[in-house]
mmCIF file of C-alpha atoms and ligand atoms in Angstrom:
data_model
loop_
_atom_site.group_PDB
_atom_site.id
_atom_site.type_symbol
_atom_site.label_atom_id
_atom_site.label_comp_id
_atom_site.label_asym_id
_atom_site.label_seq_id
_atom_site.Cartn_x
_atom_site.Cartn_y
_atom_site.Cartn_z
ATOM 1 C CA UNK A 19 -11.134 -15.625 -18.909
ATOM 2 C CA UNK A 20 -7.330 -16.503 -20.193
ATOM 3 C CA UNK A 21 -7.561 -19.690 -22.164
ATOM 4 C CA UNK A 22 -5.151 -22.219 -19.704
ATOM 5 C CA UNK A 23 -2.216 -24.593 -21.235
ATOM 6 C CA UNK A 24 0.951 -26.051 -19.891
ATOM 7 C CA UNK A 25 2.667 -22.629 -20.200
ATOM 8 C CA UNK A 26 0.343 -20.460 -17.954
ATOM 9 C CA UNK A 27 2.171 -18.948 -15.524
ATOM 10 C CA UNK A 28 0.636 -19.377 -11.722
ATOM 11 C CA UNK A 29 0.353 -15.709 -9.446
ATOM 12 C CA UNK A 30 -2.003 -14.795 -6.647
ATOM 13 C CA UNK A 31 -2.598 -13.229 -3.201
ATOM 14 C CA UNK A 32 -2.188 -14.858 0.409
ATOM 15 C CA UNK A 33 -3.972 -13.995 3.269
ATOM 16 C CA UNK A 34 -7.038 -14.310 5.486
ATOM 17 C CA UNK A 35 -9.636 -13.412 4.584
ATOM 18 C CA UNK A 36 -9.416 -12.163 0.801
ATOM 19 C CA UNK A 37 -12.889 -11.401 -0.203
ATOM 20 C CA UNK A 38 -12.402 -7.453 -0.984
ATOM 21 C CA UNK A 39 -9.071 -7.853 -2.572
ATOM 22 C CA UNK A 40 -8.621 -5.625 -5.462
ATOM 23 C CA UNK A 41 -5.999 -7.255 -6.521
ATOM 24 C CA UNK A 42 -7.187 -10.327 -8.816
ATOM 25 C CA UNK A 43 -9.155 -8.186 -11.133
ATOM 26 C CA UNK A 44 -6.347 -5.901 -11.738
ATOM 27 C CA UNK A 45 -3.956 -8.398 -12.585
ATOM 28 C CA UNK A 46 -5.963 -11.033 -14.813
ATOM 29 C CA UNK A 47 -7.023 -7.484 -16.610
ATOM 30 C CA UNK A 48 -3.534 -6.403 -16.898
ATOM 31 C CA UNK A 49 -2.217 -9.774 -17.793
ATOM 32 C CA UNK A 50 -5.010 -10.519 -20.582
ATOM 33 C CA UNK A 51 -4.683 -6.381 -21.815
ATOM 34 C CA UNK A 52 -0.740 -7.131 -22.362
ATOM 35 C CA UNK A 53 -0.362 -10.646 -23.861
ATOM 36 C CA UNK A 54 0.675 -12.516 -21.276
ATOM 37 C CA UNK A 55 -0.454 -16.296 -21.136
ATOM 38 C CA UNK A 56 -1.281 -16.268 -17.020
ATOM 39 C CA UNK A 57 -3.750 -16.310 -14.155
ATOM 40 C CA UNK A 58 -3.561 -14.527 -10.746
ATOM 41 C CA UNK A 59 -5.908 -16.323 -8.466
ATOM 42 C CA UNK A 60 -7.225 -16.003 -4.539
ATOM 43 C CA UNK A 61 -5.001 -18.433 -1.489
ATOM 44 C CA UNK A 62 -6.922 -17.690 0.954
ATOM 45 C CA UNK A 63 -4.404 -19.048 3.850
ATOM 46 C CA UNK A 64 -4.444 -19.119 7.336
ATOM 47 C CA UNK A 65 -0.882 -20.951 8.045
ATOM 48 C CA UNK A 66 2.090 -19.727 5.548
ATOM 49 C CA UNK A 67 4.279 -22.316 6.638
ATOM 50 C CA UNK A 68 3.989 -24.147 3.594
ATOM 51 C CA UNK A 69 4.244 -21.189 1.509
ATOM 52 C CA UNK A 70 7.710 -20.955 0.756
ATOM 53 C CA UNK A 71 8.203 -25.071 -0.206
ATOM 54 C CA UNK A 72 4.550 -25.006 -1.697
ATOM 55 C CA UNK A 73 5.642 -22.083 -3.979
ATOM 56 C CA UNK A 74 8.593 -24.008 -5.109
ATOM 57 C CA UNK A 75 6.956 -27.419 -5.881
ATOM 58 C CA UNK A 76 3.913 -25.703 -7.520
ATOM 59 C CA UNK A 77 6.313 -23.537 -9.855
ATOM 60 C CA UNK A 78 3.999 -21.003 -8.787
ATOM 61 C CA UNK A 79 5.862 -17.228 -10.771
ATOM 62 C CA UNK A 80 4.765 -14.718 -7.709
ATOM 63 C CA UNK A 81 2.639 -13.770 -4.724
ATOM 64 C CA UNK A 82 0.844 -10.855 -3.303
ATOM 65 C CA UNK A 83 1.207 -10.772 0.638
ATOM 66 C CA UNK A 84 -1.678 -9.484 2.075
ATOM 67 C CA UNK A 85 -3.627 -9.046 5.770
ATOM 68 C CA UNK A 86 -2.618 -10.256 8.217
ATOM 69 C CA UNK A 87 0.839 -12.278 6.823
ATOM 70 C CA UNK A 88 3.262 -9.398 5.947
ATOM 71 C CA UNK A 89 5.324 -9.110 8.879
ATOM 72 C CA UNK A 90 5.467 -13.053 9.689
ATOM 73 C CA UNK A 91 6.108 -14.533 6.409
ATOM 74 C CA UNK A 92 9.674 -12.809 6.012
ATOM 75 C CA UNK A 93 10.974 -15.431 8.806
ATOM 76 C CA UNK A 94 10.488 -18.070 5.517
ATOM 77 C CA UNK A 95 11.874 -16.417 2.644
ATOM 78 C CA UNK A 96 15.593 -17.234 1.544
ATOM 79 C CA UNK A 97 16.225 -13.310 0.321
ATOM 80 C CA UNK A 98 14.808 -10.412 1.004
ATOM 81 C CA UNK A 99 15.510 -6.962 -0.572
ATOM 82 C CA UNK A 100 17.301 -4.211 1.660
ATOM 83 C CA UNK A 101 14.369 -1.467 1.995
ATOM 84 C CA UNK A 102 11.745 -4.803 2.944
ATOM 85 C CA UNK A 103 14.167 -5.819 5.298
ATOM 86 C CA UNK A 104 14.285 -2.812 7.132
ATOM 87 C CA UNK A 105 10.280 -2.512 7.133
ATOM 88 C CA UNK A 106 10.356 -6.340 8.518
ATOM 89 C CA UNK A 107 7.476 -6.601 6.044
ATOM 90 C CA UNK A 108 6.430 -7.921 2.580
ATOM 91 C CA UNK A 109 3.221 -7.856 0.239
ATOM 92 C CA UNK A 110 5.159 -9.539 -2.978
ATOM 93 C CA UNK A 111 7.075 -12.966 -3.327
ATOM 94 C CA UNK A 112 8.774 -14.251 -6.602
ATOM 95 C CA UNK A 113 9.682 -17.531 -7.562
ATOM 96 C CA UNK A 114 13.403 -17.169 -8.824
ATOM 97 C CA UNK A 115 13.578 -21.277 -9.020
ATOM 98 C CA UNK A 116 15.630 -22.336 -5.946
ATOM 99 C CA UNK A 117 14.603 -18.819 -4.173
ATOM 100 C CA UNK A 118 11.644 -17.665 -2.977
ATOM 101 C CA UNK A 119 12.572 -13.335 -2.944
ATOM 102 C CA UNK A 120 10.806 -11.272 -0.602
ATOM 103 C CA UNK A 121 9.754 -7.191 -1.536
ATOM 104 C CA UNK A 122 8.258 -4.583 -0.675
ATOM 105 C CA UNK A 123 5.761 -2.308 -2.956
ATOM 106 C CA UNK A 124 3.836 -0.561 -0.762
ATOM 107 C CA UNK A 125 6.845 1.576 -0.221
ATOM 108 C CA UNK A 126 7.197 1.974 -3.884
ATOM 109 C CA UNK A 127 3.522 2.835 -4.488
ATOM 110 C CA UNK A 128 3.578 5.620 -2.089
ATOM 111 C CA UNK A 129 6.359 7.088 -3.283
ATOM 112 C CA UNK A 130 5.326 7.198 -6.449
ATOM 113 C CA UNK A 131 2.214 8.480 -5.583
ATOM 114 C CA UNK A 132 3.171 11.183 -3.857
ATOM 115 C CA UNK A 133 5.855 11.596 -6.199
ATOM 116 C CA UNK A 134 3.553 12.269 -9.321
ATOM 117 C CA UNK A 135 2.432 15.717 -7.767
ATOM 118 C CA UNK A 136 5.491 16.452 -5.886
ATOM 119 C CA UNK A 137 9.053 15.956 -7.324
ATOM 120 C CA UNK A 138 10.776 16.680 -3.953
ATOM 121 C CA UNK A 139 10.202 14.734 -1.007
ATOM 122 C CA UNK A 140 13.809 15.998 0.650
ATOM 123 C CA UNK A 141 12.822 18.134 3.650
ATOM 124 C CA UNK A 142 9.321 18.131 3.034
ATOM 125 C CA UNK A 143 7.208 18.269 6.751
ATOM 126 C CA UNK A 144 5.231 14.501 6.525
ATOM 127 C CA UNK A 145 2.790 13.919 8.963
ATOM 128 C CA UNK A 146 1.687 10.296 8.422
ATOM 129 C CA UNK A 147 -1.059 9.428 10.889
ATOM 130 C CA UNK A 148 -1.180 5.288 11.884
ATOM 131 C CA UNK A 149 1.799 3.338 12.907
ATOM 132 C CA UNK A 150 0.304 0.081 11.869
ATOM 133 C CA UNK A 151 2.201 -1.635 8.653
ATOM 134 C CA UNK A 152 0.985 0.776 6.033
ATOM 135 C CA UNK A 153 2.576 3.403 7.850
ATOM 136 C CA UNK A 154 5.751 1.751 8.570
ATOM 137 C CA UNK A 155 6.730 1.121 4.868
ATOM 138 C CA UNK A 156 5.672 4.734 3.953
ATOM 139 C CA UNK A 157 7.710 5.650 6.984
ATOM 140 C CA UNK A 158 10.401 3.884 5.897
ATOM 141 C CA UNK A 159 10.935 4.482 2.093
ATOM 142 C CA UNK A 160 10.120 8.643 3.373
ATOM 143 C CA UNK A 161 13.151 8.120 5.217
ATOM 144 C CA UNK A 162 14.999 6.937 2.218
ATOM 145 C CA UNK A 163 14.180 10.228 0.333
ATOM 146 C CA UNK A 164 14.987 12.167 3.935
ATOM 147 C CA UNK A 165 11.553 13.333 4.002
ATOM 148 C CA UNK A 166 11.235 14.867 8.281
ATOM 149 C CA UNK A 167 8.712 12.423 9.640
ATOM 150 C CA UNK A 168 6.466 13.027 12.328
ATOM 151 C CA UNK A 169 4.335 10.288 13.635
ATOM 152 C CA UNK A 170 0.886 10.517 14.341
ATOM 153 C CA UNK A 171 -1.189 7.978 16.470
ATOM 154 C CA UNK A 172 -4.356 7.192 18.687
ATOM 155 C CA UNK A 173 -2.271 4.320 20.640
ATOM 156 C CA UNK A 174 1.145 6.316 21.928
ATOM 157 C CA UNK A 175 3.392 3.314 22.710
ATOM 158 C CA UNK A 176 3.476 2.111 19.050
ATOM 159 C CA UNK A 177 3.557 5.616 17.539
ATOM 160 C CA UNK A 178 6.484 6.440 19.738
ATOM 161 C CA UNK A 179 8.271 2.898 18.415
ATOM 162 C CA UNK A 180 7.869 3.568 15.023
ATOM 163 C CA UNK A 181 9.194 6.995 15.641
ATOM 164 C CA UNK A 182 11.739 5.869 17.222
ATOM 165 C CA UNK A 183 12.582 3.540 15.125
ATOM 166 C CA UNK A 184 13.067 6.143 12.037
ATOM 167 C CA UNK A 185 14.403 8.763 14.485
ATOM 168 C CA UNK A 186 11.136 10.687 13.656
ATOM 169 C CA UNK A 187 9.270 12.927 16.400
ATOM 170 C CA UNK A 188 6.031 11.455 17.493
ATOM 171 C CA UNK A 189 2.958 13.379 18.174
ATOM 172 C CA UNK A 190 -0.390 12.412 20.409
ATOM 173 C CA UNK A 191 -3.679 12.733 18.188
ATOM 174 C CA UNK A 192 -4.713 14.913 20.619
ATOM 175 C CA UNK A 193 -1.590 17.770 19.695
ATOM 176 C CA UNK A 194 -1.884 17.089 16.385
ATOM 177 C CA UNK A 195 -3.088 20.651 15.135
ATOM 178 C CA UNK A 196 0.497 21.666 16.195
ATOM 179 C CA UNK A 197 1.913 20.375 13.079
ATOM 180 C CA UNK A 198 2.192 22.566 10.468
ATOM 181 C CA UNK A 199 2.814 19.979 7.320
ATOM 182 C CA UNK A 200 3.943 19.891 4.084
ATOM 183 C CA UNK A 201 2.650 16.474 3.183
ATOM 184 C CA UNK A 202 -0.163 14.245 5.001
ATOM 185 C CA UNK A 203 -0.150 10.648 4.567
ATOM 186 C CA UNK A 204 -3.721 8.959 6.623
ATOM 187 C CA UNK A 205 -2.308 5.478 7.099
ATOM 188 C CA UNK A 206 -5.440 4.178 9.350
ATOM 189 C CA UNK A 207 -8.256 2.207 7.787
ATOM 190 C CA UNK A 208 -10.670 4.584 9.092
ATOM 191 C CA UNK A 209 -13.192 6.066 6.814
ATOM 192 C CA UNK A 210 -13.090 2.555 4.466
ATOM 193 C CA UNK A 211 -16.332 1.582 3.246
ATOM 194 C CA UNK A 212 -18.950 1.008 4.887
ATOM 195 C CA UNK A 213 -17.688 3.286 7.509
ATOM 196 C CA UNK A 214 -17.314 6.239 4.815
ATOM 197 C CA UNK A 215 -18.594 8.662 7.250
ATOM 198 C CA UNK A 216 -15.746 8.471 9.612
ATOM 199 C CA UNK A 217 -12.439 10.401 9.575
ATOM 200 C CA UNK A 218 -9.696 9.605 12.477
ATOM 201 C CA UNK A 219 -8.494 13.218 13.343
ATOM 202 C CA UNK A 220 -11.109 15.714 13.580
ATOM 203 C CA UNK A 221 -8.698 18.922 13.990
ATOM 204 C CA UNK A 222 -9.235 20.858 10.355
ATOM 205 C CA UNK A 223 -6.146 23.103 11.623
ATOM 206 C CA UNK A 224 -3.729 20.427 10.133
ATOM 207 C CA UNK A 225 -4.694 21.448 7.017
ATOM 208 C CA UNK A 226 -4.173 25.189 7.421
ATOM 209 C CA UNK A 227 -1.151 25.580 5.410
ATOM 210 C CA UNK A 228 -2.741 23.798 2.082
ATOM 211 C CA UNK A 229 -0.701 20.406 2.258
ATOM 212 C CA UNK A 230 -0.469 17.756 0.130
ATOM 213 C CA UNK A 231 -2.629 15.106 1.813
ATOM 214 C CA UNK A 232 -2.880 11.607 0.590
ATOM 215 C CA UNK A 233 -4.685 8.564 2.412
ATOM 216 C CA UNK A 234 -4.394 5.244 1.828
ATOM 217 C CA UNK A 235 -7.908 4.441 2.307
ATOM 218 C CA UNK A 236 -9.277 3.629 -2.152
ATOM 219 C CA UNK A 237 -12.604 2.221 -1.146
ATOM 220 C CA UNK A 238 -15.119 5.359 -1.603
ATOM 221 C CA UNK A 239 -12.568 6.557 -3.992
ATOM 222 C CA UNK A 240 -12.433 9.916 -2.210
ATOM 223 C CA UNK A 241 -12.585 9.373 2.032
ATOM 224 C CA UNK A 242 -14.347 11.877 4.101
ATOM 225 C CA UNK A 243 -10.807 12.581 4.931
ATOM 226 C CA UNK A 244 -9.855 14.033 1.776
ATOM 227 C CA UNK A 245 -13.577 15.815 1.075
ATOM 228 C CA UNK A 246 -12.186 17.589 4.329
ATOM 229 C CA UNK A 247 -9.177 18.872 3.045
ATOM 230 C CA UNK A 248 -9.976 19.652 -0.577
ATOM 231 C CA UNK A 249 -12.832 22.385 1.418
ATOM 232 C CA UNK A 250 -9.701 23.837 2.893
ATOM 233 C CA UNK A 251 -8.311 24.006 -0.491
ATOM 234 C CA UNK A 252 -5.000 21.213 -0.071
ATOM 235 C CA UNK A 253 -4.368 18.499 -3.142
ATOM 236 C CA UNK A 254 -5.213 15.653 -2.691
ATOM 237 C CA UNK A 255 -4.171 12.276 -3.563
ATOM 238 C CA UNK A 256 -6.726 8.894 -3.514
ATOM 239 C CA UNK A 257 -5.702 5.634 -2.037
ATOM 240 C CA UNK A 258 -6.353 4.197 -6.121
ATOM 241 C CA UNK A 259 -3.038 6.076 -6.419
ATOM 242 C CA UNK A 260 -0.920 3.627 -4.605
ATOM 243 C CA UNK A 261 -3.089 0.481 -4.643
ATOM 244 C CA UNK A 262 -2.263 0.802 -8.528
ATOM 245 C CA UNK A 263 1.421 1.890 -8.228
ATOM 246 C CA UNK A 264 2.091 -1.226 -5.735
ATOM 247 C CA UNK A 265 0.854 -3.289 -7.791
ATOM 248 C CA UNK A 266 2.543 -2.235 -11.005
ATOM 249 C CA UNK A 267 5.543 -2.500 -9.731
ATOM 250 C CA UNK A 268 4.465 -5.710 -8.655
ATOM 251 C CA UNK A 269 3.738 -6.536 -12.560
ATOM 252 C CA UNK A 270 7.132 -5.739 -13.834
ATOM 253 C CA UNK A 271 8.738 -7.664 -10.923
ATOM 254 C CA UNK A 272 7.182 -10.889 -12.474
ATOM 255 C CA UNK A 273 6.520 -10.078 -15.721
ATOM 256 C CA UNK A 274 9.750 -8.084 -16.801
ATOM 257 C CA UNK A 275 7.133 -6.445 -18.900
ATOM 258 C CA UNK A 276 5.827 -2.753 -18.578
ATOM 259 C CA UNK A 277 3.462 -2.466 -16.970
ATOM 260 C CA UNK A 278 -0.321 -0.443 -18.260
ATOM 261 C CA UNK A 279 -0.375 1.714 -15.341
ATOM 262 C CA UNK A 280 -3.293 3.579 -17.415
ATOM 263 C CA UNK A 281 -5.780 0.506 -17.758
ATOM 264 C CA UNK A 282 -5.214 -0.961 -14.355
ATOM 265 C CA UNK A 283 -6.638 2.113 -12.749
ATOM 266 C CA UNK A 284 -9.479 2.396 -15.181
ATOM 267 C CA UNK A 285 -9.590 -1.230 -14.358
ATOM 268 C CA UNK A 286 -10.096 -0.688 -10.225
ATOM 269 C CA UNK A 287 -11.897 2.587 -10.619
ATOM 270 C CA UNK A 288 -14.321 0.857 -13.092
ATOM 271 C CA UNK A 289 -14.637 -1.594 -10.707
ATOM 272 C CA UNK A 290 -15.047 0.331 -7.682
ATOM 273 C CA UNK A 291 -17.652 2.013 -9.464
ATOM 274 C CA UNK A 292 -19.882 -0.902 -9.935
ATOM 275 C CA UNK A 293 -19.622 -0.742 -13.969
ATOM 276 C CA UNK A 294 -17.190 -4.320 -13.656
ATOM 277 C CA UNK A 295 -17.594 -7.339 -12.093
HETATM 278 P P1 ATR B 21 -2.380 -1.863 8.819
HETATM 279 O O1 ATR B 21 -1.391 -3.003 8.364
HETATM 280 O O2 ATR B 21 -3.457 -1.719 7.488
HETATM 281 O O3 ATR B 21 -1.531 -1.012 8.317
HETATM 282 P P2 ATR B 21 -2.809 -1.963 11.473
HETATM 283 O O4 ATR B 21 -1.274 -2.577 11.491
HETATM 284 O O5 ATR B 21 -3.334 -3.142 12.175
HETATM 285 O O6 ATR B 21 -2.560 -2.420 10.070
HETATM 286 O O7 ATR B 21 -2.556 -0.563 11.963
HETATM 287 C C1 ATR B 21 -3.533 0.018 11.696
HETATM 288 C C2 ATR B 21 -3.529 1.365 11.874
HETATM 289 O O8 ATR B 21 -4.369 2.048 12.368
HETATM 290 C C3 ATR B 21 -3.067 1.510 13.778
HETATM 291 O O9 ATR B 21 -2.139 3.088 13.648
HETATM 292 C C4 ATR B 21 -3.972 2.204 14.486
HETATM 293 O O10 ATR B 21 -4.081 3.227 15.652
HETATM 294 P P3 ATR B 21 -3.533 1.649 17.159
HETATM 295 O O11 ATR B 21 -1.888 1.867 17.080
HETATM 296 O O12 ATR B 21 -4.011 3.291 17.608
HETATM 297 O O13 ATR B 21 -4.474 0.828 17.205
HETATM 298 C C5 ATR B 21 -4.608 2.841 13.568
HETATM 299 N N1 ATR B 21 -6.112 3.138 13.866
HETATM 300 C C6 ATR B 21 -7.091 1.986 13.285
HETATM 301 N N2 ATR B 21 -8.569 2.159 13.888
HETATM 302 C C7 ATR B 21 -8.338 3.150 14.209
HETATM 303 C C8 ATR B 21 -9.184 4.112 14.668
HETATM 304 N N3 ATR B 21 -10.628 4.203 15.073
HETATM 305 N N4 ATR B 21 -9.193 5.893 15.286
HETATM 306 C C9 ATR B 21 -7.658 6.066 15.066
HETATM 307 N N5 ATR B 21 -6.386 5.516 14.265
HETATM 308 C C10 ATR B 21 -7.022 3.821 14.109
#
């Protein structure tokens, strides 16, 4: 437990509901590890109208933003970094005195997790499963990397809309086996605890060319989708990688200090295994 004094910097997370967020344990442990006088709190919040002025008047240094506010909060910010502006969603707020600035570290986290396994994303064929907020961030980030993107989504209209926006190909789930991707990124909540036996697509043919497969679901640590991919000989990236990298980037934006990435990863994994509380 941090010793609180007048210099303690205050950070936190806004969203609703917040009970499942792992950001508080990850950031508080990281502050403690690095000896930074800071605390990270839960701010369950249904209405966001007062968030920006509240941050300024209470000197809250930074906030994570999660479901359902990542898009709506953009209307209230003083500045938004360019990639977040394109994505039209932010997951990180920084209090720069007179200005509250929004960032999207999900995009950064996804690319960094992928680049640990494949140095070059340029011209790689990337199949993104899903077309929601997380898919959007990853799709725009991959576009910046000049990957060739295919969006597959259950709801045609939503998938087509995102595909059009980033000049990508759209595939309905029924045609997904036609794709021969180098990389697959699973962005839907399917397979998340407690529904750990579910997968978003059933065709194992998508693993034919042994693509690199990333799932953004991090609880369980290895989803059924990743297990299927592994069985077919694919290299896999569990969701905890992207989660930790997006958090590490937040940590660095907020504190200016290097994030203890391995320590943050160990913390999240230990927590998910029930080894720490
Ligand atoms: P997030 O911000 O976490 O990405 P979201 O914006 O609600 O969440 O998007 C969820 C994504 O998961 C969508 O692509 C959704 O597909 P639809 O557009 O068809 O709703 C997808 N999704 C959610 N549940 C799904 C399921 N049971 N099977 C397949 N796709 C699912």
